[in-house]
XYZ file of C-alpha atoms in Angstrom:
761
model
C 148.798 -155.054 184.330
C 149.100 -153.170 181.102
C 146.809 -150.384 181.003
C 145.659 -149.186 177.491
C 145.703 -145.398 176.504
C 149.044 -144.540 177.853
C 149.051 -141.118 176.375
C 145.516 -138.965 176.836
C 144.414 -135.591 175.420
C 141.563 -134.034 176.963
C 140.032 -131.382 174.773
C 138.197 -128.702 176.991
C 138.638 -128.250 180.859
C 135.377 -128.192 182.008
C 134.469 -130.698 185.083
C 134.057 -133.738 182.794
C 137.047 -133.114 181.177
C 139.457 -132.326 184.246
C 137.896 -135.321 186.268
C 138.900 -137.675 183.745
C 142.173 -136.439 183.265
C 142.330 -136.978 187.572
C 140.765 -140.604 187.451
C 143.013 -141.889 184.476
C 146.175 -140.511 185.925
C 145.183 -141.796 189.718
C 144.633 -145.226 188.341
C 147.732 -145.151 186.353
C 150.155 -142.484 187.498
C 152.493 -143.178 184.654
C 150.125 -142.460 182.128
C 151.168 -139.012 180.187
C 147.980 -136.654 180.162
C 147.502 -133.043 178.921
C 144.191 -130.863 178.772
C 143.752 -128.265 176.864
C 141.814 -125.645 177.744
C 140.873 -122.136 175.659
C 140.374 -119.974 178.903
C 142.235 -119.229 181.774
C 141.706 -121.016 185.140
C 139.522 -118.409 186.631
C 137.441 -117.870 183.334
C 134.035 -120.043 183.314
C 130.591 -119.350 182.484
C 127.352 -120.069 184.850
C 127.761 -119.653 188.793
C 126.729 -122.795 190.932
C 126.653 -126.376 190.212
C 124.694 -128.653 191.752
C 125.244 -132.286 192.180
C 122.980 -135.467 193.626
C 124.071 -137.527 196.483
C 124.448 -140.290 194.010
C 126.999 -138.592 191.884
C 128.963 -137.344 195.370
C 129.097 -141.224 196.264
C 130.399 -142.052 192.938
C 133.698 -139.253 193.557
C 133.923 -140.303 197.106
C 134.626 -143.757 195.909
C 137.208 -143.122 193.032
C 138.777 -140.350 194.843
C 138.559 -139.606 198.375
C 140.446 -136.313 197.907
C 138.186 -135.089 195.529
C 135.250 -136.142 197.157
C 136.924 -134.359 200.623
C 137.811 -131.266 198.885
C 134.704 -130.527 197.228
C 132.929 -131.332 200.772
C 134.487 -128.471 202.274
C 133.055 -126.240 199.496
C 129.132 -127.465 199.445
C 126.303 -125.839 201.216
C 123.589 -128.095 201.491
C 119.444 -127.513 201.882
C 116.382 -129.636 201.307
C 113.580 -127.390 200.617
C 112.237 -126.604 197.322
C 109.803 -123.399 197.027
C 106.852 -122.804 194.665
C 105.691 -119.617 194.456
C 103.061 -118.328 192.326
C 100.219 -115.592 192.473
C 101.612 -114.770 195.769
C 101.626 -117.604 197.824
C 104.669 -119.796 198.105
C 104.339 -123.811 198.918
C 107.234 -125.386 200.358
C 108.046 -129.300 200.321
C 111.198 -130.436 201.794
C 113.544 -133.713 201.895
C 114.927 -133.031 198.993
C 118.331 -133.345 199.545
C 120.632 -130.920 197.593
C 124.126 -130.255 197.500
C 125.587 -127.228 195.112
C 128.619 -125.069 195.346
C 130.591 -122.692 192.888
C 131.852 -123.552 189.559
C 134.680 -121.696 190.119
C 135.711 -123.726 193.356
C 135.045 -126.988 191.723
C 137.396 -126.248 188.962
C 139.891 -124.707 191.664
C 139.362 -128.363 193.234
C 140.070 -130.271 190.079
C 142.923 -128.213 189.103
C 144.644 -128.860 192.437
C 144.115 -132.191 191.993
C 145.526 -132.605 188.598
C 148.387 -130.636 189.407
C 149.079 -132.731 192.574
C 148.831 -136.082 190.653
C 151.301 -134.533 187.822
C 148.625 -134.022 184.711
C 149.738 -131.169 182.427
C 147.489 -128.197 182.154
C 147.437 -126.021 179.236
C 145.590 -122.923 179.879
C 144.574 -120.490 177.514
C 145.479 -122.948 174.905
C 143.682 -124.080 171.596
C 143.390 -128.184 171.091
C 144.850 -129.220 167.701
C 141.896 -130.649 165.787
C 141.150 -133.986 167.411
C 142.394 -135.930 164.200
C 145.878 -134.517 164.814
C 145.684 -135.404 168.223
C 144.344 -139.237 167.780
C 147.769 -139.554 165.506
C 149.692 -138.616 168.551
C 147.676 -139.852 171.534
C 146.302 -143.268 172.359
C 143.231 -141.592 173.176
C 141.214 -137.988 172.917
C 138.598 -137.443 175.156
C 136.415 -134.458 173.587
C 134.713 -132.548 176.502
C 134.751 -129.680 174.599
C 131.134 -128.867 175.892
C 128.023 -128.120 173.717
C 129.036 -126.260 170.373
C 131.892 -128.983 170.450
C 134.507 -128.578 167.403
C 135.420 -131.908 167.583
C 131.885 -133.318 167.207
C 131.506 -130.727 164.209
C 134.514 -131.759 162.668
C 133.535 -135.604 162.368
C 129.941 -135.199 162.218
C 129.900 -137.825 159.574
C 131.207 -140.401 162.150
C 129.002 -138.811 165.312
C 126.176 -138.041 163.571
C 124.450 -135.808 165.939
C 120.885 -134.701 166.044
C 120.562 -131.166 167.421
C 117.226 -129.888 168.712
C 116.840 -125.856 169.654
C 113.874 -125.493 171.691
C 111.093 -122.252 172.476
C 112.427 -120.884 175.461
C 115.432 -118.437 176.163
C 117.281 -118.034 179.273
C 119.842 -116.468 181.239
C 122.426 -117.590 183.814
C 122.368 -114.655 186.261
C 123.670 -114.467 190.401
C 122.169 -112.835 193.482
C 124.608 -111.678 196.259
C 123.022 -113.608 199.040
C 122.158 -117.198 199.565
C 118.701 -118.672 199.632
C 117.392 -121.272 201.740
C 115.983 -123.392 199.305
C 115.682 -124.331 195.522
C 113.301 -121.757 194.595
C 110.957 -121.574 191.574
C 108.926 -118.167 191.308
C 105.988 -117.426 188.524
C 106.057 -114.011 186.796
C 102.611 -113.475 184.983
C 103.795 -110.515 183.055
C 101.663 -107.997 180.272
C 104.157 -110.412 177.789
C 103.206 -113.382 179.268
C 104.711 -115.744 181.584
C 108.589 -115.963 182.718
C 109.701 -118.434 185.500
C 112.980 -118.546 188.114
C 115.343 -121.150 188.701
C 117.378 -120.201 191.948
C 119.361 -121.718 194.270
C 122.287 -121.296 196.983
C 125.551 -122.146 196.133
C 128.033 -120.445 198.380
C 127.038 -118.474 202.054
C 126.681 -115.695 200.032
C 125.257 -116.294 196.606
C 122.954 -117.864 194.637
C 122.166 -118.882 191.086
C 119.447 -117.538 189.469
C 117.989 -118.550 186.136
C 115.263 -116.862 184.146
C 113.348 -118.456 181.220
C 110.536 -117.543 179.281
C 109.047 -118.305 175.912
C 111.004 -116.807 172.569
C 107.649 -114.784 172.074
C 107.493 -113.353 175.519
C 111.290 -112.773 175.474
C 110.854 -110.326 172.563
C 107.774 -109.200 173.183
C 109.663 -107.499 176.440
C 112.106 -106.543 174.341
C 114.797 -108.096 176.057
C 115.976 -109.191 172.806
C 117.542 -105.564 172.663
C 118.874 -105.282 176.248
C 122.798 -105.712 177.240
C 123.618 -107.976 179.984
C 122.908 -105.119 182.949
C 119.844 -104.458 181.526
C 118.602 -107.566 181.271
C 119.539 -108.431 184.776
C 117.713 -105.293 186.519
C 114.784 -106.218 184.093
C 114.739 -109.661 185.589
C 115.286 -108.292 189.399
C 112.235 -106.564 189.142
C 110.438 -109.914 187.851
C 110.306 -111.750 191.071
C 109.917 -109.780 194.339
C 109.288 -112.587 196.551
C 112.584 -114.166 196.007
C 114.818 -111.370 195.392
C 112.528 -108.480 197.356
C 114.359 -106.041 195.175
C 118.090 -106.952 195.436
C 119.767 -106.812 192.186
C 121.210 -109.748 190.027
C 124.520 -109.647 188.402
C 125.839 -111.375 185.204
C 129.291 -113.336 184.270
C 129.183 -112.399 180.474
C 125.685 -113.917 180.465
C 123.540 -113.697 177.151
C 120.154 -114.915 176.673
C 120.281 -118.353 174.615
C 118.024 -120.887 173.361
C 118.550 -124.540 174.842
C 119.854 -127.035 172.579
C 119.154 -131.137 173.146
C 122.204 -132.753 171.857
C 121.869 -136.506 171.106
C 124.745 -138.616 168.893
C 124.009 -141.702 167.193
C 127.863 -142.867 168.097
C 130.146 -141.297 171.037
C 133.255 -142.648 169.802
C 135.411 -142.310 166.445
C 138.546 -144.334 166.404
C 140.586 -143.232 169.598
C 138.474 -140.276 170.041
C 135.731 -139.993 172.657
C 132.808 -137.491 173.417
C 132.161 -136.680 177.169
C 129.756 -134.449 178.911
C 127.535 -131.842 176.993
C 129.692 -133.171 173.738
C 127.974 -136.251 173.743
C 124.825 -135.113 174.863
C 122.629 -132.379 177.055
C 119.826 -132.402 179.038
C 118.210 -129.574 180.291
C 119.478 -127.490 183.467
C 115.379 -127.622 185.037
C 117.060 -130.996 186.466
C 120.374 -129.898 187.214
C 121.770 -133.049 185.297
C 124.884 -131.141 182.888
C 127.563 -131.513 185.242
C 126.109 -134.736 186.920
C 126.269 -136.381 183.351
C 129.649 -135.330 182.668
C 131.117 -136.385 185.763
C 129.345 -139.844 185.685
C 130.745 -140.070 181.777
C 134.275 -139.345 183.323
C 133.731 -141.810 186.034
C 132.493 -144.883 183.498
C 135.065 -143.794 181.018
C 137.986 -144.272 183.579
C 136.457 -147.712 184.906
C 135.887 -149.067 181.754
C 139.596 -147.925 180.331
C 140.551 -149.827 183.863
C 138.485 -153.322 182.844
C 139.346 -153.379 179.215
C 142.393 -154.823 177.524
C 141.981 -152.173 174.439
C 140.816 -149.031 174.134
C 138.325 -149.712 171.080
C 137.007 -152.301 173.637
C 136.943 -149.890 176.286
C 135.158 -146.625 174.270
C 132.143 -149.901 173.286
C 131.828 -150.695 177.070
C 131.793 -147.271 177.894
C 128.784 -145.879 175.521
C 126.929 -149.543 175.943
C 127.089 -148.434 179.721
C 126.330 -144.567 179.741
C 123.842 -144.503 176.831
C 120.805 -145.846 178.544
C 121.208 -143.746 181.398
C 121.746 -140.804 179.291
C 118.681 -141.914 177.662
C 116.541 -142.188 180.444
C 117.904 -138.588 181.765
C 117.307 -136.875 178.438
C 113.610 -138.215 178.576
C 112.794 -136.754 181.934
C 114.670 -133.501 181.188
C 112.774 -133.293 177.813
C 109.285 -133.429 179.840
C 110.857 -131.248 182.203
C 111.975 -128.643 179.436
C 108.272 -129.121 177.946
C 106.510 -128.567 180.860
C 108.245 -125.135 181.458
C 107.872 -124.497 177.823
C 104.261 -125.027 178.374
C 103.434 -123.540 181.401
C 100.719 -121.252 180.545
C 98.725 -124.136 180.183
C 98.972 -124.646 184.067
C 98.787 -120.977 185.757
C 94.875 -121.744 186.397
C 95.780 -124.579 188.638
C 95.134 -124.800 192.297
C 98.185 -123.693 194.103
C 98.410 -127.450 195.667
C 97.902 -128.818 192.388
C 100.114 -126.806 190.786
C 103.328 -127.434 193.015
C 102.685 -131.041 193.184
C 102.261 -130.579 188.961
C 105.886 -128.833 188.891
C 107.842 -131.143 191.079
C 106.414 -134.340 189.436
C 107.026 -132.684 185.914
C 110.106 -134.969 184.863
C 108.391 -137.916 186.002
C 111.138 -138.927 188.266
C 109.618 -137.580 191.252
C 106.285 -139.403 191.653
C 103.679 -139.198 194.401
C 104.889 -141.988 196.502
C 108.723 -140.757 196.778
C 107.329 -137.396 197.231
C 105.118 -138.741 199.899
C 108.505 -140.309 201.708
C 110.261 -136.865 201.338
C 107.349 -135.029 202.617
C 104.128 -136.664 203.768
C 102.670 -133.345 205.106
C 102.938 -131.536 201.876
C 101.636 -134.280 199.913
C 98.712 -134.390 202.199
C 98.138 -130.870 201.644
C 98.078 -131.573 198.163
C 95.712 -134.598 198.429
C 93.255 -132.573 200.633
C 93.237 -129.523 198.323
C 92.560 -132.138 195.793
C 89.410 -133.633 197.902
C 90.943 -136.938 198.054
C 89.520 -138.465 201.353
C 92.168 -139.052 203.876
C 93.504 -142.745 203.389
C 92.839 -143.043 199.798
C 95.401 -143.032 196.610
C 94.425 -140.786 194.313
C 93.914 -143.591 192.239
C 90.583 -144.855 194.213
C 88.962 -141.692 193.897
C 85.616 -141.697 191.598
C 85.412 -139.849 188.087
C 81.921 -138.752 186.355
C 82.636 -139.421 182.998
C 79.477 -138.113 180.987
C 76.196 -139.716 182.752
C 78.795 -142.691 183.998
C 80.495 -142.504 187.360
C 83.895 -145.254 187.652
C 84.521 -145.958 190.957
C 88.283 -145.499 190.500
C 90.782 -144.053 187.707
C 91.901 -147.137 186.198
C 91.033 -148.232 183.109
C 92.120 -151.944 181.464
C 93.275 -150.814 178.166
C 91.855 -152.126 174.797
C 93.949 -155.055 174.136
C 93.479 -157.129 170.456
C 93.586 -160.848 171.498
C 92.982 -162.126 167.902
C 91.247 -164.974 169.754
C 87.872 -165.120 167.654
C 86.622 -167.127 164.750
C 84.050 -164.934 162.316
C 84.239 -162.097 164.809
C 82.532 -163.650 167.429
C 83.799 -163.784 171.040
C 84.099 -166.619 172.935
C 85.059 -168.500 176.128
C 88.576 -166.925 175.805
C 87.122 -163.574 175.644
C 84.562 -164.219 178.225
C 87.629 -165.644 180.756
C 90.042 -162.587 179.988
C 87.544 -160.002 180.057
C 85.463 -161.207 182.831
C 88.920 -161.936 185.046
C 89.708 -158.269 184.573
C 86.572 -156.819 185.304
C 86.861 -159.036 188.578
C 90.483 -157.513 188.697
C 89.287 -154.242 190.144
C 89.872 -151.691 187.641
C 87.043 -149.176 186.972
C 86.107 -149.774 183.480
C 87.192 -152.607 181.335
C 87.306 -152.276 177.324
C 87.272 -154.484 174.868
C 89.765 -155.027 171.782
C 88.762 -153.075 168.836
C 85.611 -154.596 167.424
C 85.126 -154.503 163.712
C 82.277 -153.164 162.087
C 82.440 -155.309 159.332
C 84.278 -158.376 158.059
C 86.364 -156.644 155.891
C 86.906 -154.000 158.946
C 89.248 -156.583 160.476
C 92.533 -156.104 161.120
C 93.411 -160.242 161.172
C 91.037 -163.477 160.715
C 91.390 -163.792 164.682
C 89.788 -160.185 165.066
C 85.835 -159.862 166.969
C 83.068 -157.929 165.359
C 79.755 -156.806 165.799
C 78.175 -157.218 162.150
C 75.744 -159.750 163.389
C 73.300 -160.691 166.104
C 75.260 -163.703 166.588
C 78.270 -161.695 168.271
C 75.863 -159.458 169.655
C 74.298 -162.117 171.605
C 78.237 -163.270 172.473
C 78.948 -160.140 173.772
C 75.695 -159.785 176.094
C 76.823 -163.225 177.607
C 80.540 -161.199 178.416
C 78.864 -157.935 179.643
C 76.025 -160.009 181.854
C 78.972 -161.837 183.299
C 80.411 -158.483 184.338
C 77.381 -157.176 185.415
C 76.120 -159.601 187.580
C 79.710 -160.807 189.273
C 81.257 -157.435 189.544
C 78.847 -154.911 189.410
C 80.633 -151.817 190.131
C 82.669 -152.014 187.431
C 81.901 -150.589 183.795
C 82.714 -152.261 180.776
C 83.282 -150.539 177.147
C 83.354 -151.389 173.691
C 85.865 -149.855 171.347
C 84.538 -149.632 167.510
C 86.708 -149.553 164.749
C 87.669 -150.283 161.342
C 91.045 -151.374 160.075
C 91.363 -149.308 156.959
C 94.768 -150.025 155.166
C 95.874 -152.337 158.079
C 93.748 -155.204 157.547
C 93.916 -158.458 156.258
C 96.821 -159.402 157.786
C 98.229 -162.627 159.977
C 97.670 -163.067 163.698
C 99.943 -160.681 165.530
C 102.602 -163.633 166.844
C 102.487 -165.117 163.230
C 103.668 -161.493 161.837
C 102.470 -158.288 162.986
C 101.166 -156.315 159.768
C 102.326 -158.864 157.565
C 99.877 -159.808 155.025
C 97.710 -163.276 154.989
C 99.517 -165.708 152.994
C 96.292 -166.330 151.144
C 92.821 -165.885 151.664
C 93.271 -161.850 151.505
C 90.088 -159.615 151.560
C 90.324 -156.203 149.886
C 91.323 -153.263 151.760
C 89.746 -149.430 151.514
C 91.731 -146.327 152.983
C 91.034 -142.596 152.525
C 93.936 -142.664 149.989
C 95.625 -145.662 147.908
C 98.341 -145.856 149.900
C 99.910 -149.176 151.207
C 101.136 -149.226 155.203
C 104.066 -150.933 154.652
C 105.338 -150.210 150.773
C 106.235 -153.286 148.960
C 104.735 -155.453 151.490
C 100.760 -153.881 152.311
C 98.362 -154.725 150.198
C 97.556 -151.592 148.320
C 93.763 -150.468 149.917
C 91.257 -148.547 147.237
C 90.712 -145.205 147.477
C 87.061 -144.752 149.251
C 84.699 -143.076 146.582
C 82.233 -140.119 148.246
C 79.108 -142.775 147.900
C 81.011 -145.743 149.755
C 81.461 -143.365 153.119
C 77.700 -143.584 153.422
C 77.796 -147.153 153.669
C 80.730 -147.196 156.197
C 78.727 -144.719 158.076
C 75.914 -147.360 158.736
C 78.628 -150.111 159.656
C 79.576 -147.856 162.594
C 75.806 -147.237 163.569
C 74.597 -150.559 163.058
C 76.860 -152.067 165.194
C 76.579 -149.001 167.667
C 73.105 -150.249 167.782
C 74.222 -153.943 168.676
C 76.513 -152.998 171.212
C 74.097 -150.792 173.128
C 71.300 -153.589 172.875
C 74.900 -156.296 174.518
C 74.587 -154.008 177.475
C 77.930 -152.051 176.938
C 78.073 -149.372 179.660
C 80.573 -147.081 177.458
C 81.165 -147.257 173.596
C 84.497 -145.696 172.094
C 85.046 -144.957 168.535
C 88.708 -145.979 167.424
C 90.144 -142.946 165.689
C 93.927 -144.146 166.127
C 97.078 -146.086 165.141
C 96.374 -145.862 161.403
C 93.153 -147.685 161.059
C 90.501 -146.249 158.649
C 89.227 -142.953 160.829
C 92.773 -142.425 161.934
C 93.742 -142.773 158.313
C 91.387 -139.645 157.471
C 92.589 -137.372 160.173
C 96.790 -137.661 158.900
C 98.084 -135.632 156.167
C 100.455 -138.180 155.744
C 97.804 -141.048 154.817
C 94.939 -138.267 153.731
C 96.154 -137.108 150.347
C 92.382 -136.497 149.042
C 91.726 -133.001 147.384
C 88.269 -133.164 147.848
C 86.040 -131.865 151.059
C 87.446 -134.920 153.022
C 90.863 -133.936 152.596
C 93.558 -131.192 152.455
C 93.603 -128.912 156.146
C 92.571 -131.023 159.334
C 88.791 -129.100 159.063
C 88.687 -131.694 155.732
C 90.597 -134.348 157.225
C 88.156 -134.219 160.501
C 85.198 -134.396 158.343
C 84.440 -137.977 157.791
C 85.546 -139.128 161.563
C 83.248 -136.316 163.078
C 80.145 -137.772 160.483
C 80.818 -140.953 161.978
C 81.135 -139.623 165.458
C 77.857 -137.679 164.518
C 76.158 -140.687 163.619
C 76.725 -143.101 166.128
C 76.117 -140.242 168.924
C 72.535 -139.827 167.367
C 72.011 -143.464 168.275
C 73.840 -143.891 171.301
C 72.005 -143.937 174.355
C 72.031 -140.409 176.220
C 73.053 -142.370 179.336
C 75.714 -143.841 178.554
C 79.360 -142.444 177.908
C 80.642 -141.811 174.123
C 84.868 -141.621 173.914
C 87.474 -141.286 171.212
C 91.025 -142.438 171.083
C 93.282 -140.599 168.943
C 96.755 -140.726 167.740
C 97.962 -137.387 168.994
C 101.372 -137.749 167.135
C 102.172 -139.553 163.905
C 105.727 -139.558 165.262
C 107.026 -138.974 161.658
C 107.751 -135.640 160.206
C 104.859 -133.768 158.741
C 102.330 -135.555 160.477
C 100.021 -135.111 162.943
C 101.546 -132.657 165.947
C 100.443 -131.907 169.548
C 98.648 -128.855 168.373
C 96.626 -130.240 165.901
C 95.485 -133.055 168.504
C 94.276 -130.552 170.879
C 92.561 -128.957 167.946
C 90.813 -132.913 167.229
C 90.001 -133.163 170.873
C 87.985 -129.836 170.951
C 86.290 -130.829 167.384
C 85.379 -134.133 168.789
C 83.790 -132.895 172.428
C 81.937 -130.554 170.427
C 80.652 -133.116 168.474
C 79.680 -135.299 171.487
C 82.632 -137.366 172.694
C 82.766 -137.211 176.537
C 86.382 -137.653 176.884
C 89.321 -138.398 174.723
C 91.495 -141.458 174.659
C 94.952 -139.989 174.067
C 97.061 -142.633 172.514
C 100.020 -142.310 169.703
C 101.997 -143.127 166.594
C 101.305 -146.408 164.631
C 99.867 -144.282 161.883
C 102.840 -144.916 159.572
C 105.429 -147.519 159.064
C 108.696 -145.411 159.405
C 107.439 -143.681 162.574
C 109.824 -143.020 164.801
C 108.446 -143.127 168.784
C 110.243 -141.646 171.650
C 109.548 -144.681 173.752
C 110.273 -144.508 177.707
C 108.240 -144.770 180.942
C 104.587 -142.968 180.407
C 106.234 -141.588 177.193
C 102.436 -140.821 175.678
C 100.966 -138.745 178.949
C 102.611 -135.654 178.033
C 99.712 -135.548 174.846
C 96.705 -136.205 177.198
C 98.343 -133.610 179.519
C 98.355 -130.921 176.922
C 94.777 -132.009 175.927
C 93.403 -131.781 179.314
C 95.310 -128.624 180.478
C 94.947 -126.723 177.082
C 91.385 -127.308 176.081
C 89.981 -128.339 179.503
C 88.979 -131.444 177.843
C 88.552 -134.770 179.883
C 91.168 -137.347 178.826
C 92.236 -140.992 179.556
C 95.955 -141.561 179.241
C 97.967 -144.121 178.135
C 101.372 -145.149 177.452
C 103.634 -147.366 179.425
C 102.154 -146.742 182.676
C 103.457 -149.672 184.444
C 102.706 -148.792 188.209
C 100.194 -147.205 190.595
C 102.461 -144.646 191.594
C 102.354 -143.217 187.960
C 98.501 -143.698 188.029
C 98.514 -141.676 191.151
C 100.870 -139.030 189.945
C 99.448 -138.224 187.025
C 95.397 -138.082 188.622
C 96.678 -135.689 191.528
C 99.106 -133.275 189.344
C 96.128 -132.886 187.000
C 97.445 -134.311 183.984
C 94.513 -136.852 183.010
C 91.591 -137.755 184.366
C 91.786 -141.773 183.896
C 94.592 -143.790 183.171
C 94.586 -146.929 180.870
C 97.071 -150.010 181.136
C 97.372 -152.957 179.083
C 100.272 -154.827 179.765
C 100.334 -154.848 183.162
C 96.788 -156.131 183.265
C 98.098 -159.003 180.935
C 100.940 -160.000 183.521
C 98.385 -159.483 186.348
C 94.374 -159.774 185.944
C 94.220 -158.416 189.234
C 96.409 -155.636 189.151
C 94.182 -152.999 190.700
C 93.268 -154.964 193.573
C 96.931 -155.674 194.331
C 97.353 -151.939 193.755
C 94.996 -151.469 196.724
C 96.405 -154.122 199.008
C 100.119 -152.496 197.974
C 99.052 -149.375 199.403
C 96.736 -150.406 202.097
C 93.510 -149.412 200.869
C 90.382 -151.288 201.785
C 87.600 -148.892 200.726
C 84.975 -148.169 198.061
C 87.190 -147.735 195.220
C 88.683 -151.042 194.986
C 86.532 -153.585 196.627
C 87.236 -157.417 196.544
C 84.813 -159.799 195.077
C 83.255 -161.695 197.957
C 85.101 -165.241 196.380
C 88.311 -163.259 196.644
C 88.137 -161.377 200.162
C 90.325 -164.196 201.473
C 93.125 -163.323 199.648
C 93.185 -159.832 199.661
C 95.934 -159.458 201.361
C 99.477 -160.361 200.319
C 100.743 -163.526 201.692
C 103.763 -163.580 203.818
C 106.523 -164.501 201.750
C 109.057 -166.311 204.195
C 109.554 -166.715 207.751
C 108.841 -163.848 210.149
C 109.096 -165.010 213.543
C 112.760 -165.058 214.435
C 113.920 -162.685 217.233
C 115.230 -159.089 216.264
C 118.649 -158.508 217.076
C 118.409 -156.016 219.685
C 122.010 -155.508 221.481
C 125.728 -155.055 219.672
C 128.031 -156.092 222.421
C 131.503 -154.954 221.900
C 134.813 -157.352 222.622
């Protein structure tokens, strides 16, 4: 077989570049491979490198010689110790392996020499463009400050984000017996230590703190030795007075690197040149090594370099994107560490361990059931009860569990009237076990509908239709609460049904739209709304209060005011959609004025024995729009004006938004509001598993979790979550007619004899 890339140049002699050279040479010994490294063979930054069992398995399969050599150098440990306010809690079963970075490089240097890879140390690589003319393939493994990426920025289109903490890599002259996190509350703010062993007599120690804390402590004026001495004094439980040392160590700010493309002609980026992920999830070397594995495999499997590079990027990009999401969540957790400092010890430790959303309640319980039991006991969770099935008091209403069926538009009404479909839809979900079932957005006027299929509550006939549904829920599933979400479409109204073209204007029969400012939702496509005049706002307030009175009469247990997703009240909140210069625009106080007036009016007439919540978009996912900090301020104002909780969603405010999608991608905004402002929150956004719900509740990131699509897939999602966890308590009672189905049916034959003996020959 003729393999592509007979002549290969590697720019950068870090682990990713060296390992790529090893694999490519091993797969095709005739290849001519040169590695250019500006430093000497003994010169490197940092100290220890952590590799996962998954990565080691890939190395073992691809090159047993490297795997065996690394195995002789590794130190292994299972525990993570978390020290905060003088107390240390330990979680076991995590399975880490680490070695010195110098040892890793030495193993790869030896393997390169054995295979015949040309190593050119203390040699600045020629520019990638020149190498690309002489070599079949150029692998740019030149790190986070990649000169290759910079030289060809128009092709790779990098985005580099600088974050808000400073950190420094140091080392201690003794071996820890666990991964250590220690939190130091200093006069200047919080500092944190991340530390782990990498040899029998040495440990890596990373010290990190927010930039303002770093400056206030005067660390911006200290040299390496003074910085090491300062840091050593901060963490007595881990270091016990022992010194730290540097290795040309400097305080730096982490930068997340994202490239729109990873290849340009026959030049390809790997490792930190292509992408970075915060060190708190230990992924930099891991990603670089895995890049090398994938690149070598794709070059082996494809007939030419262009197709191989395309396959490499297609394979690796989703994996890297997922890792970067997890790393971003971890990074932001540590940036916001101060908001969690007052959590009880066990909750704080659990929150830290699950911060990236990759470690969850369920897999942490598999690793260390004793630790998780301790967390649950400390949180008051009854033995044998998953956290999601603990009750929650929402204002005057006690919900039997923490699961909410999220509000989802069904577009199945006629003239705003809820019919048989809505009875079956909401009734089925009420029978399905959730603590609270929400209606779709119910519109307060005909002109406030999104589509002709939206439900409303502007007349008594609609009120009677909703009463039929609440009566069913209260009669057939009396432990389930049912809530109504009231809203007005604003500039996003008069559109087709979702499946006929979401946000597309109606072909005919349009009604006029109103908004805070005359801005169409989709310029050139959407209808231009009329800017509301001040005298028209009073009529809108009356529409909301009239609908709220009907909702109370219709028997709803909870009312939610929809101030999210770019609808009318959300349009007032966002600076991208509210350009007014009167008292209802301008700064955040001005933009909040009308939503708060509506909330005040609704709160005044809504019964005191029923809670009132507000849904917000915590970020617009667009430059110049609402931010997480704004959302905290908005949430505080809403609760001052009578909201019992804030339902925290994001986006859908402007059509050119750029959301960062991913599992649980909206929950950090709920987390920030809950822990910064002490406000009860409902978390939403790509929650799909009961494990996610348990994790969020136990970590104190949310009080309730709203799930939409999972309840469309399975109306009995909550009951099935209880069955999957072996739970049969009061948090998820099966309706009497369904109890015969409360255990999962057998999936196949189970009476076959188990193998008991293995007989030799």
